[in-house]
Amino acid sequence: MVTPDDGTAGLTGRRVADESLLEDEKAMLAKDPGGMLRATASAGAQVRESAALAAEANLSVLADEGRPRAVVVAGIGTAGLTGNILATVAGPRCPVPVIGHRSAGVPGWVGAADVVIAVSASGRSPEALAAADAAARRGARLVAIGNPDSELQAVAERARAPFIPVPRRAPARASLWGLAVPVLLAARSLGLVKVNEADLAETAARLDADAERCRPGAESFVNPAKSLALDLAGSVPIVWGSSPLATVAARRFADTLAANARYPVMAGALGEAGRGRVGLLDGPFGGLAESTRDIFADPDEEQEATTRLRLVVMRDGGLNPQDEADEPVAVEERRADAVQILAERRGVRCDVVTAEGGSALERLASLTAVPDFASIYLALAHDLDPMAVPAINEMKELSNPMPEALQ
């Protein structure tokens, strides 16, 4: 018998964030029974494990037929983001187009000249399964990445295609690096990216170091993730990236803020924002709201009264020579400087996350690690379990056909 749901079952939390909750490590861990903090801290370990698992797969068969016409990375959610990561790390001089595909099947033009990488943390995503099946039917080279002993592995085995098993120990959104590294290594076997073992080791070390800085026991004034979470509390965040790599990080932050903290977020490329969306800084949630701010008001009362924008700028700075970039680095840097000045003039608060590292992969890690933790701390400050999202389960139940016996 099906029990009606009024839409509020499982909904808990605080409307206004409580800063004191982030200073009590024991209480925080109790509010994170699923271990989202622990799973996020495993990012460095994910890089090492998935690299080892990819090395055991027979990826050399991908290169037997030479360079493909195009590479399609099929998946949805975090799995879909791996396609953006591949395109960004490969850069504008990648010899073939890299296309992310976030719906069922594959594009109509895909055929024997192409490579399809099907990605699913669970190994049962309908989008990834349909893409793998379509690739096999059309004769495209296929590599599948996902949970071992899953439906996706079965499809790959029937197609005699490489499968990289990535054990699922957490929700997909906490498994970004476990999914992204095999995608990059599959592309490396095709000669499309230059990712070496040193890059992977340095990226893993960077993620480990940031996990230590963002550990639950570190107080807010020395924990960059807690500080960022408290800066964003009660706001409508806008996250803009100064470069293609920083834009991938910005969209990743938007995804985790929405899923973990349930915050509405706008994210994208700063270059696009400068053609229109930068006007948000002038609007009723931007400069118009800041002009009425009472500096003597109680912060909790003020947060209840007026919701304001909070700008986060992801800055890359770039490593490649200007002739290899979509835009000269100097242009990206001037644009980032300009939006920070605009925000300051209007009183809109702004946080800046700056990339560090010697490779594109490590720089991406440096832009995602602290924000990943910040999204979890923001959830905990609102007394929300970052792992349990009732609306996700309800959406799945309402979208899936009901068995006839229960109708």
mmCIF file of C-alpha atoms in Angstrom:
data_model
loop_
_atom_site.group_PDB
_atom_site.id
_atom_site.type_symbol
_atom_site.label_atom_id
_atom_site.label_comp_id
_atom_site.label_asym_id
_atom_site.label_seq_id
_atom_site.Cartn_x
_atom_site.Cartn_y
_atom_site.Cartn_z
ATOM 1 C CA MET A 1 0.000 0.000 0.000
ATOM 2 C CA VAL A 2 1.311 3.432 -0.937
ATOM 3 C CA THR A 3 1.287 6.100 1.774
ATOM 4 C CA PRO A 4 0.439 9.612 0.564
ATOM 5 C CA ASP A 5 3.198 12.172 0.987
ATOM 6 C CA ASP A 6 2.348 15.774 1.798
ATOM 7 C CA GLY A 7 5.724 16.976 0.565
ATOM 8 C CA THR A 8 7.146 17.806 3.993
ATOM 9 C CA ALA A 9 8.199 14.370 5.236
ATOM 10 C CA GLY A 10 11.865 14.385 6.179
ATOM 11 C CA LEU A 11 12.171 18.173 5.937
ATOM 12 C CA THR A 12 14.196 19.569 8.818
ATOM 13 C CA GLY A 13 16.595 22.437 9.348
ATOM 14 C CA ARG A 14 16.900 26.098 10.265
ATOM 15 C CA ARG A 15 15.849 29.001 8.043
ATOM 16 C CA VAL A 16 18.723 31.150 9.380
ATOM 17 C CA ALA A 17 22.241 29.709 9.541
ATOM 18 C CA ASP A 18 23.698 29.236 13.010
ATOM 19 C CA GLU A 19 27.427 30.039 13.082
ATOM 20 C CA SER A 20 27.867 28.316 16.440
ATOM 21 C CA LEU A 21 26.960 24.957 14.888
ATOM 22 C CA LEU A 22 30.204 25.026 12.910
ATOM 23 C CA GLU A 23 32.333 25.342 16.040
ATOM 24 C CA ASP A 24 31.038 22.126 17.615
ATOM 25 C CA GLU A 25 32.789 19.253 15.835
ATOM 26 C CA LYS A 26 30.860 16.523 17.649
ATOM 27 C CA ALA A 27 27.502 18.118 16.857
ATOM 28 C CA MET A 28 28.492 18.619 13.212
ATOM 29 C CA LEU A 29 29.473 14.996 12.741
ATOM 30 C CA ALA A 30 26.194 13.928 14.349
ATOM 31 C CA LYS A 31 24.322 15.998 11.742
ATOM 32 C CA ASP A 32 26.301 14.270 8.982
ATOM 33 C CA PRO A 33 25.391 10.623 9.635
ATOM 34 C CA GLY A 34 25.982 9.642 6.028
ATOM 35 C CA GLY A 35 29.561 10.889 6.142
ATOM 36 C CA MET A 36 29.521 13.547 3.415
ATOM 37 C CA LEU A 37 32.448 15.363 5.063
ATOM 38 C CA ARG A 38 34.429 12.128 5.174
ATOM 39 C CA ALA A 39 33.573 11.304 1.554
ATOM 40 C CA THR A 40 34.635 14.769 0.404
ATOM 41 C CA ALA A 41 37.918 14.435 2.323
ATOM 42 C CA SER A 42 38.630 11.277 0.302
ATOM 43 C CA ALA A 43 39.106 13.228 -2.955
ATOM 44 C CA GLY A 44 42.879 12.713 -2.973
ATOM 45 C CA ALA A 45 42.435 9.004 -2.323
ATOM 46 C CA GLN A 46 39.911 8.875 -5.168
ATOM 47 C CA VAL A 47 42.533 10.217 -7.584
ATOM 48 C CA ARG A 48 45.030 7.523 -6.573
ATOM 49 C CA GLU A 49 42.525 4.656 -6.542
ATOM 50 C CA SER A 50 40.855 5.477 -9.859
ATOM 51 C CA ALA A 51 44.233 6.001 -11.555
ATOM 52 C CA ALA A 52 45.295 2.544 -10.396
ATOM 53 C CA LEU A 53 42.018 0.997 -11.560
ATOM 54 C CA ALA A 54 42.323 2.691 -14.958
ATOM 55 C CA ALA A 55 45.853 1.320 -15.309
ATOM 56 C CA GLU A 56 44.455 -2.199 -14.887
ATOM 57 C CA ALA A 57 41.889 -1.716 -17.661
ATOM 58 C CA ASN A 58 42.849 -2.464 -21.228
ATOM 59 C CA LEU A 59 42.636 1.114 -22.506
ATOM 60 C CA SER A 60 45.207 0.473 -25.231
ATOM 61 C CA VAL A 61 42.470 -1.011 -27.423
ATOM 62 C CA LEU A 62 40.973 2.491 -27.713
ATOM 63 C CA ALA A 63 44.031 3.662 -29.611
ATOM 64 C CA ASP A 64 44.237 0.691 -31.998
ATOM 65 C CA GLU A 65 42.131 2.457 -34.619
ATOM 66 C CA GLY A 66 43.977 5.751 -34.322
ATOM 67 C CA ARG A 67 42.679 9.178 -33.497
ATOM 68 C CA PRO A 68 38.859 9.394 -33.401
ATOM 69 C CA ARG A 69 36.761 11.947 -35.228
ATOM 70 C CA ALA A 70 35.193 13.073 -31.923
ATOM 71 C CA VAL A 71 34.869 12.036 -28.282
ATOM 72 C CA VAL A 72 31.462 12.018 -26.601
ATOM 73 C CA VAL A 73 31.351 11.892 -22.796
ATOM 74 C CA ALA A 74 27.892 10.660 -21.816
ATOM 75 C CA GLY A 75 26.490 11.059 -18.320
ATOM 76 C CA ILE A 76 24.360 13.285 -16.168
ATOM 77 C CA GLY A 77 24.986 15.317 -13.030
ATOM 78 C CA THR A 78 28.506 14.896 -11.683
ATOM 79 C CA ALA A 79 29.212 12.263 -14.326
ATOM 80 C CA GLY A 80 28.253 14.812 -16.960
ATOM 81 C CA LEU A 81 30.674 17.347 -15.490
ATOM 82 C CA THR A 82 33.566 15.010 -16.302
ATOM 83 C CA GLY A 83 33.049 15.867 -19.971
ATOM 84 C CA ASN A 84 33.570 19.555 -19.182
ATOM 85 C CA ILE A 85 36.697 18.694 -17.217
ATOM 86 C CA LEU A 86 38.102 16.701 -20.131
ATOM 87 C CA ALA A 87 37.381 19.490 -22.616
ATOM 88 C CA THR A 88 38.995 22.059 -20.326
ATOM 89 C CA VAL A 89 42.115 20.035 -19.514
ATOM 90 C CA ALA A 90 42.524 19.100 -23.191
ATOM 91 C CA GLY A 91 42.354 22.797 -24.025
ATOM 92 C CA PRO A 92 41.521 24.696 -27.208
ATOM 93 C CA ARG A 93 44.238 22.910 -29.171
ATOM 94 C CA CYS A 94 42.762 19.454 -28.645
ATOM 95 C CA PRO A 95 42.915 17.807 -32.092
ATOM 96 C CA VAL A 96 39.327 16.510 -31.931
ATOM 97 C CA PRO A 97 36.112 17.925 -30.457
ATOM 98 C CA VAL A 98 35.134 16.755 -26.963
ATOM 99 C CA ILE A 99 31.369 16.829 -26.489
ATOM 100 C CA GLY A 100 29.442 16.347 -23.271
ATOM 101 C CA HIS A 101 26.106 14.577 -23.750
ATOM 102 C CA ARG A 102 23.598 14.720 -20.877
ATOM 103 C CA SER A 103 20.573 12.952 -22.309
ATOM 104 C CA ALA A 104 19.766 9.385 -23.295
ATOM 105 C CA GLY A 105 21.510 7.832 -26.269
ATOM 106 C CA VAL A 106 24.170 9.612 -28.293
ATOM 107 C CA PRO A 107 24.079 12.373 -30.941
ATOM 108 C CA GLY A 108 22.760 11.218 -34.286
ATOM 109 C CA TRP A 109 26.081 11.654 -36.060
ATOM 110 C CA VAL A 110 28.024 9.259 -33.786
ATOM 111 C CA GLY A 111 29.416 6.283 -35.669
ATOM 112 C CA ALA A 112 32.395 3.986 -36.104
ATOM 113 C CA ALA A 113 34.841 6.897 -36.346
ATOM 114 C CA ASP A 114 34.023 8.158 -32.844
ATOM 115 C CA VAL A 115 34.668 7.277 -29.196
ATOM 116 C CA VAL A 116 31.955 7.264 -26.533
ATOM 117 C CA ILE A 117 32.883 7.399 -22.833
ATOM 118 C CA ALA A 118 29.844 6.410 -20.746
ATOM 119 C CA VAL A 119 30.077 7.520 -17.110
ATOM 120 C CA SER A 120 27.790 6.642 -14.192
ATOM 121 C CA ALA A 121 28.735 6.498 -10.504
ATOM 122 C CA SER A 122 25.992 3.941 -9.825
ATOM 123 C CA GLY A 123 26.475 2.102 -13.090
ATOM 124 C CA ARG A 124 22.743 2.250 -13.754
ATOM 125 C CA SER A 125 22.098 5.769 -14.986
ATOM 126 C CA PRO A 126 19.602 5.537 -17.876
ATOM 127 C CA GLU A 127 21.558 8.180 -19.796
ATOM 128 C CA ALA A 128 24.895 6.347 -19.549
ATOM 129 C CA LEU A 129 23.329 2.937 -20.236
ATOM 130 C CA ALA A 130 21.523 4.210 -23.333
ATOM 131 C CA ALA A 131 24.699 5.895 -24.568
ATOM 132 C CA ALA A 132 26.788 2.743 -24.100
ATOM 133 C CA ASP A 133 24.184 0.623 -25.853
ATOM 134 C CA ALA A 134 23.865 3.081 -28.755
ATOM 135 C CA ALA A 135 27.653 3.305 -29.141
ATOM 136 C CA ALA A 136 27.914 -0.476 -29.340
ATOM 137 C CA ARG A 137 25.136 -0.706 -31.926
ATOM 138 C CA ARG A 138 26.700 1.972 -34.096
ATOM 139 C CA GLY A 139 30.181 0.491 -33.954
ATOM 140 C CA ALA A 140 31.760 3.365 -32.053
ATOM 141 C CA ARG A 141 34.651 2.673 -29.731
ATOM 142 C CA LEU A 142 33.326 2.526 -26.171
ATOM 143 C CA VAL A 143 34.795 2.834 -22.699
ATOM 144 C CA ALA A 144 32.534 2.653 -19.644
ATOM 145 C CA ILE A 145 33.233 3.976 -16.148
ATOM 146 C CA GLY A 146 31.127 3.202 -13.080
ATOM 147 C CA ASN A 147 30.271 0.962 -10.178
ATOM 148 C CA PRO A 148 31.580 -2.611 -10.556
ATOM 149 C CA ASP A 149 29.140 -5.479 -11.131
ATOM 150 C CA SER A 150 26.577 -3.020 -12.470
ATOM 151 C CA GLU A 151 24.373 -2.877 -15.547
ATOM 152 C CA LEU A 152 26.903 -0.560 -17.195
ATOM 153 C CA GLN A 153 29.651 -3.126 -16.759
ATOM 154 C CA ALA A 154 27.382 -5.755 -18.321
ATOM 155 C CA VAL A 155 26.772 -3.548 -21.364
ATOM 156 C CA ALA A 156 30.516 -2.951 -21.738
ATOM 157 C CA GLU A 157 31.296 -6.652 -21.475
ATOM 158 C CA ARG A 158 28.713 -7.513 -24.140
ATOM 159 C CA ALA A 159 30.344 -4.940 -26.399
ATOM 160 C CA ARG A 160 33.828 -6.233 -25.489
ATOM 161 C CA ALA A 161 34.709 -2.698 -24.458
ATOM 162 C CA PRO A 162 37.006 -1.549 -21.645
ATOM 163 C CA PHE A 163 35.295 -0.993 -18.301
ATOM 164 C CA ILE A 164 36.934 0.922 -15.443
ATOM 165 C CA PRO A 165 35.351 -0.095 -12.122
ATOM 166 C CA VAL A 166 35.045 2.803 -9.694
ATOM 167 C CA PRO A 167 33.576 1.499 -6.408
ATOM 168 C CA ARG A 168 30.729 3.683 -5.210
ATOM 169 C CA ARG A 169 31.232 4.645 -1.575
ATOM 170 C CA ALA A 170 29.336 7.956 -1.564
ATOM 171 C CA PRO A 171 26.815 9.914 -3.643
ATOM 172 C CA ALA A 172 28.022 10.843 -7.114
ATOM 173 C CA ARG A 173 28.481 14.495 -6.151
ATOM 174 C CA ALA A 174 31.139 13.409 -3.621
ATOM 175 C CA SER A 175 32.846 11.174 -6.213
ATOM 176 C CA LEU A 176 33.916 13.747 -8.797
ATOM 177 C CA TRP A 177 37.594 12.792 -8.832
ATOM 178 C CA GLY A 178 36.919 9.082 -8.865
ATOM 179 C CA LEU A 179 34.936 9.564 -12.081
ATOM 180 C CA ALA A 180 37.015 12.316 -13.716
ATOM 181 C CA VAL A 181 40.449 10.668 -13.561
ATOM 182 C CA PRO A 182 39.458 7.565 -15.618
ATOM 183 C CA VAL A 183 37.885 9.848 -18.240
ATOM 184 C CA LEU A 184 41.147 11.788 -18.506
ATOM 185 C CA LEU A 185 43.242 8.632 -18.697
ATOM 186 C CA ALA A 186 41.010 7.172 -21.406
ATOM 187 C CA ALA A 187 41.529 10.393 -23.367
ATOM 188 C CA ARG A 188 45.270 10.184 -22.727
ATOM 189 C CA SER A 189 45.351 6.748 -24.344
ATOM 190 C CA LEU A 190 43.901 8.437 -27.441
ATOM 191 C CA GLY A 191 46.612 11.099 -27.384
ATOM 192 C CA LEU A 192 44.178 13.918 -26.574
ATOM 193 C CA VAL A 193 45.479 15.111 -23.193
ATOM 194 C CA LYS A 194 48.856 15.319 -21.504
ATOM 195 C CA VAL A 195 48.228 14.084 -17.984
ATOM 196 C CA ASN A 196 51.194 12.320 -16.432
ATOM 197 C CA GLU A 197 51.704 10.503 -13.161
ATOM 198 C CA ALA A 198 53.328 13.558 -11.584
ATOM 199 C CA ASP A 199 50.219 15.643 -12.388
ATOM 200 C CA LEU A 200 48.003 13.036 -10.727
ATOM 201 C CA ALA A 201 50.261 12.799 -7.666
ATOM 202 C CA GLU A 202 50.386 16.580 -7.247
ATOM 203 C CA THR A 203 46.612 16.856 -7.682
ATOM 204 C CA ALA A 204 46.014 14.178 -5.050
ATOM 205 C CA ALA A 205 48.439 15.912 -2.685
ATOM 206 C CA ARG A 206 46.665 19.230 -3.223
ATOM 207 C CA LEU A 207 43.295 17.669 -2.420
ATOM 208 C CA ASP A 208 44.748 16.025 0.695
ATOM 209 C CA ALA A 209 46.217 19.334 1.894
ATOM 210 C CA ASP A 210 42.955 21.210 1.352
ATOM 211 C CA ALA A 211 41.018 18.484 3.175
ATOM 212 C CA GLU A 212 43.333 18.985 6.144
ATOM 213 C CA ARG A 213 42.816 22.771 6.062
ATOM 214 C CA CYS A 214 39.038 22.271 5.905
ATOM 215 C CA ARG A 215 38.775 19.563 8.563
ATOM 216 C CA PRO A 216 35.759 19.769 10.906
ATOM 217 C CA GLY A 217 37.925 20.427 13.960
ATOM 218 C CA ALA A 218 39.516 23.569 12.491
ATOM 219 C CA GLU A 219 37.837 26.752 13.712
ATOM 220 C CA SER A 220 36.207 29.130 11.254
ATOM 221 C CA PHE A 221 38.943 31.759 11.356
ATOM 222 C CA VAL A 222 41.532 29.237 10.097
ATOM 223 C CA ASN A 223 39.185 27.036 8.052
ATOM 224 C CA PRO A 224 38.656 28.583 4.594
ATOM 225 C CA ALA A 225 35.616 26.394 3.863
ATOM 226 C CA LYS A 226 33.787 27.377 7.039
ATOM 227 C CA SER A 227 34.614 31.043 6.397
ATOM 228 C CA LEU A 228 33.257 30.839 2.857
ATOM 229 C CA ALA A 229 30.121 29.047 4.065
ATOM 230 C CA LEU A 230 29.393 31.759 6.619
ATOM 231 C CA ASP A 231 30.024 34.476 4.020
ATOM 232 C CA LEU A 232 27.367 32.888 1.795
ATOM 233 C CA ALA A 233 24.818 32.249 4.547
ATOM 234 C CA GLY A 234 21.452 33.835 3.800
ATOM 235 C CA SER A 235 22.500 35.136 0.387
ATOM 236 C CA VAL A 236 21.785 34.349 -3.238
ATOM 237 C CA PRO A 237 25.231 33.281 -4.493
ATOM 238 C CA ILE A 238 26.536 34.201 -7.930
ATOM 239 C CA VAL A 239 29.642 32.245 -8.929
ATOM 240 C CA TRP A 240 31.613 33.378 -11.974
ATOM 241 C CA GLY A 241 34.776 31.860 -13.430
ATOM 242 C CA SER A 242 37.431 34.026 -15.078
ATOM 243 C CA SER A 243 38.628 31.298 -17.489
ATOM 244 C CA PRO A 244 37.251 28.069 -18.989
ATOM 245 C CA LEU A 245 38.890 26.064 -16.206
ATOM 246 C CA ALA A 246 37.600 28.417 -13.509
ATOM 247 C CA THR A 247 34.133 28.292 -15.071
ATOM 248 C CA VAL A 248 34.051 24.493 -14.670
ATOM 249 C CA ALA A 249 34.899 25.036 -10.999
ATOM 250 C CA ALA A 250 32.183 27.696 -10.724
ATOM 251 C CA ARG A 251 29.550 25.350 -12.101
ATOM 252 C CA ARG A 252 30.760 22.588 -9.796
ATOM 253 C CA PHE A 253 30.325 24.939 -6.805
ATOM 254 C CA ALA A 254 26.812 25.816 -7.958
ATOM 255 C CA ASP A 255 25.946 22.110 -8.172
ATOM 256 C CA THR A 256 27.185 21.344 -4.652
ATOM 257 C CA LEU A 257 25.574 24.441 -3.116
ATOM 258 C CA ALA A 258 22.240 23.428 -4.625
ATOM 259 C CA ALA A 259 22.456 19.739 -3.716
ATOM 260 C CA ASN A 260 24.109 19.940 -0.297
ATOM 261 C CA ALA A 261 22.930 23.294 1.113
ATOM 262 C CA ARG A 262 19.756 23.689 -1.009
ATOM 263 C CA TYR A 263 20.765 27.210 -2.066
ATOM 264 C CA PRO A 264 19.657 28.734 -5.392
ATOM 265 C CA VAL A 265 22.775 29.672 -7.325
ATOM 266 C CA MET A 266 23.701 31.313 -10.605
ATOM 267 C CA ALA A 267 27.011 30.257 -12.160
ATOM 268 C CA GLY A 268 28.837 30.713 -15.424
ATOM 269 C CA ALA A 269 31.675 32.346 -17.307
ATOM 270 C CA LEU A 270 32.624 35.879 -16.382
ATOM 271 C CA GLY A 271 32.998 36.769 -20.057
ATOM 272 C CA GLU A 272 29.348 35.906 -20.694
ATOM 273 C CA ALA A 273 28.254 37.637 -17.493
ATOM 274 C CA GLY A 274 29.848 40.857 -18.669
ATOM 275 C CA ARG A 275 27.432 40.933 -21.609
ATOM 276 C CA GLY A 276 24.335 41.187 -19.424
ATOM 277 C CA ARG A 277 24.187 39.309 -16.153
ATOM 278 C CA VAL A 278 26.641 41.648 -14.479
ATOM 279 C CA GLY A 279 23.604 43.950 -14.286
ATOM 280 C CA LEU A 280 22.449 41.827 -11.330
ATOM 281 C CA LEU A 281 24.872 43.854 -9.235
ATOM 282 C CA ASP A 282 22.643 46.905 -9.824
ATOM 283 C CA GLY A 283 19.359 45.161 -9.029
ATOM 284 C CA PRO A 284 17.011 44.728 -6.057
ATOM 285 C CA PHE A 285 19.173 41.961 -4.560
ATOM 286 C CA GLY A 286 22.422 43.790 -5.348
ATOM 287 C CA GLY A 287 23.235 47.471 -5.078
ATOM 288 C CA LEU A 288 19.637 48.506 -4.323
ATOM 289 C CA ALA A 289 19.535 46.168 -1.317
ATOM 290 C CA GLU A 290 22.991 47.153 -0.106
ATOM 291 C CA SER A 291 22.107 50.858 -0.201
ATOM 292 C CA THR A 292 19.558 50.256 2.563
ATOM 293 C CA ARG A 293 21.819 48.127 4.763
ATOM 294 C CA ASP A 294 21.826 49.139 8.431
ATOM 295 C CA ILE A 295 25.316 48.520 9.777
ATOM 296 C CA PHE A 296 23.945 48.576 13.343
ATOM 297 C CA ALA A 297 21.208 46.004 12.730
ATOM 298 C CA ASP A 298 21.258 42.553 14.277
ATOM 299 C CA PRO A 299 22.772 40.212 11.623
ATOM 300 C CA ASP A 300 20.076 37.541 12.105
ATOM 301 C CA GLU A 301 17.235 40.056 11.831
ATOM 302 C CA GLU A 302 18.835 41.663 8.789
ATOM 303 C CA GLN A 303 19.254 38.262 7.104
ATOM 304 C CA GLU A 304 15.554 37.554 7.635
ATOM 305 C CA ALA A 305 14.550 40.960 6.285
ATOM 306 C CA THR A 306 16.527 41.177 3.054
ATOM 307 C CA THR A 307 18.131 38.550 0.854
ATOM 308 C CA ARG A 308 21.218 39.869 -0.898
ATOM 309 C CA LEU A 309 23.583 38.725 -3.585
ATOM 310 C CA ARG A 310 26.965 37.324 -2.646
ATOM 311 C CA LEU A 311 29.523 37.201 -5.434
ATOM 312 C CA VAL A 312 32.173 34.488 -5.680
ATOM 313 C CA VAL A 313 34.840 34.966 -8.343
ATOM 314 C CA MET A 314 36.922 31.960 -9.370
ATOM 315 C CA ARG A 315 40.235 33.266 -10.721
ATOM 316 C CA ASP A 316 42.622 31.092 -12.697
ATOM 317 C CA GLY A 317 45.423 33.300 -13.966
ATOM 318 C CA GLY A 318 46.305 30.673 -16.552
ATOM 319 C CA LEU A 319 49.415 28.659 -17.307
ATOM 320 C CA ASN A 320 49.418 28.327 -21.074
ATOM 321 C CA PRO A 321 50.990 30.805 -23.471
ATOM 322 C CA GLN A 322 48.526 33.323 -24.811
ATOM 323 C CA ASP A 323 48.505 31.769 -28.277
ATOM 324 C CA GLU A 324 47.107 28.537 -26.780
ATOM 325 C CA ALA A 325 44.260 30.146 -24.868
ATOM 326 C CA ASP A 326 40.718 30.971 -25.951
ATOM 327 C CA GLU A 327 41.412 34.490 -24.735
ATOM 328 C CA PRO A 328 44.642 36.147 -23.584
ATOM 329 C CA VAL A 329 45.183 35.658 -19.868
ATOM 330 C CA ALA A 330 45.558 39.425 -19.446
ATOM 331 C CA VAL A 331 41.974 39.912 -20.714
ATOM 332 C CA GLU A 332 40.614 37.374 -18.241
ATOM 333 C CA GLU A 333 42.521 38.998 -15.392
ATOM 334 C CA ARG A 334 41.328 42.532 -16.249
ATOM 335 C CA ARG A 335 37.757 41.257 -16.439
ATOM 336 C CA ALA A 336 38.045 39.641 -12.997
ATOM 337 C CA ASP A 337 39.529 42.846 -11.559
ATOM 338 C CA ALA A 338 36.706 44.860 -13.103
ATOM 339 C CA VAL A 339 33.868 42.793 -11.655
ATOM 340 C CA GLN A 340 35.431 42.948 -8.191
ATOM 341 C CA ILE A 341 35.607 46.757 -8.471
ATOM 342 C CA LEU A 342 31.986 46.917 -9.648
ATOM 343 C CA ALA A 343 30.867 44.804 -6.700
ATOM 344 C CA GLU A 344 32.825 46.954 -4.248
ATOM 345 C CA ARG A 345 31.317 50.166 -5.619
ATOM 346 C CA ARG A 346 27.806 48.774 -5.073
ATOM 347 C CA GLY A 347 28.504 47.312 -1.649
ATOM 348 C CA VAL A 348 28.000 43.741 -2.876
ATOM 349 C CA ARG A 349 30.182 41.393 -0.853
ATOM 350 C CA CYS A 350 32.664 39.359 -2.889
ATOM 351 C CA ASP A 351 34.789 36.286 -2.190
ATOM 352 C CA VAL A 352 37.683 35.302 -4.431
ATOM 353 C CA VAL A 353 39.017 31.777 -4.885
ATOM 354 C CA THR A 354 42.344 31.742 -6.739
ATOM 355 C CA ALA A 355 43.827 28.736 -8.511
ATOM 356 C CA GLU A 356 47.203 27.349 -7.508
ATOM 357 C CA GLY A 357 49.326 24.573 -8.929
ATOM 358 C CA GLY A 358 51.593 23.585 -11.763
ATOM 359 C CA SER A 359 49.132 21.741 -14.030
ATOM 360 C CA ALA A 360 45.608 22.359 -15.231
ATOM 361 C CA LEU A 361 44.386 19.386 -13.205
ATOM 362 C CA GLU A 362 45.959 20.580 -9.968
ATOM 363 C CA ARG A 363 44.659 24.102 -10.539
ATOM 364 C CA LEU A 364 41.160 22.744 -11.005
ATOM 365 C CA ALA A 365 41.527 20.792 -7.761
ATOM 366 C CA SER A 366 42.589 23.963 -5.950
ATOM 367 C CA LEU A 367 39.420 25.720 -7.149
ATOM 368 C CA THR A 368 37.017 22.927 -6.173
ATOM 369 C CA ALA A 369 38.281 21.530 -2.867
ATOM 370 C CA VAL A 370 37.465 24.391 -0.499
ATOM 371 C CA PRO A 371 34.092 25.164 -2.164
ATOM 372 C CA ASP A 372 33.109 21.485 -1.920
ATOM 373 C CA PHE A 373 33.607 21.599 1.848
ATOM 374 C CA ALA A 374 31.947 25.028 2.073
ATOM 375 C CA SER A 375 28.716 23.677 0.583
ATOM 376 C CA ILE A 376 28.621 20.991 3.281
ATOM 377 C CA TYR A 377 29.365 23.399 6.128
ATOM 378 C CA LEU A 378 26.635 25.717 4.869
ATOM 379 C CA ALA A 379 24.183 22.799 4.983
ATOM 380 C CA LEU A 380 25.255 21.948 8.523
ATOM 381 C CA ALA A 381 24.906 25.590 9.633
ATOM 382 C CA HIS A 382 21.264 25.320 8.531
ATOM 383 C CA ASP A 383 20.928 22.037 10.445
ATOM 384 C CA LEU A 384 20.516 20.128 7.180
ATOM 385 C CA ASP A 385 21.867 16.654 6.500
ATOM 386 C CA PRO A 386 23.951 17.194 3.326
ATOM 387 C CA MET A 387 23.595 13.550 2.362
ATOM 388 C CA ALA A 388 19.814 13.190 2.681
ATOM 389 C CA VAL A 389 17.816 15.237 0.192
ATOM 390 C CA PRO A 390 14.127 14.192 0.419
ATOM 391 C CA ALA A 391 13.188 15.951 -2.819
ATOM 392 C CA ILE A 392 15.627 13.796 -4.791
ATOM 393 C CA ASN A 393 14.012 10.573 -3.598
ATOM 394 C CA GLU A 394 10.513 11.968 -4.143
ATOM 395 C CA MET A 395 11.462 13.057 -7.656
ATOM 396 C CA LYS A 396 12.677 9.552 -8.468
ATOM 397 C CA GLU A 397 9.519 7.973 -7.034
ATOM 398 C CA LEU A 398 7.228 10.327 -8.940
ATOM 399 C CA SER A 399 9.178 9.948 -12.196
ATOM 400 C CA ASN A 400 9.470 6.158 -12.222
ATOM 401 C CA PRO A 401 6.516 4.038 -13.355
ATOM 402 C CA MET A 402 4.611 2.498 -10.463
ATOM 403 C CA PRO A 403 4.465 -1.324 -10.479
ATOM 404 C CA GLU A 404 1.037 -2.552 -11.539
ATOM 405 C CA ALA A 405 0.592 -4.423 -8.266
ATOM 406 C CA LEU A 406 0.692 -1.142 -6.349
ATOM 407 C CA GLN A 407 -1.583 0.843 -8.611
#
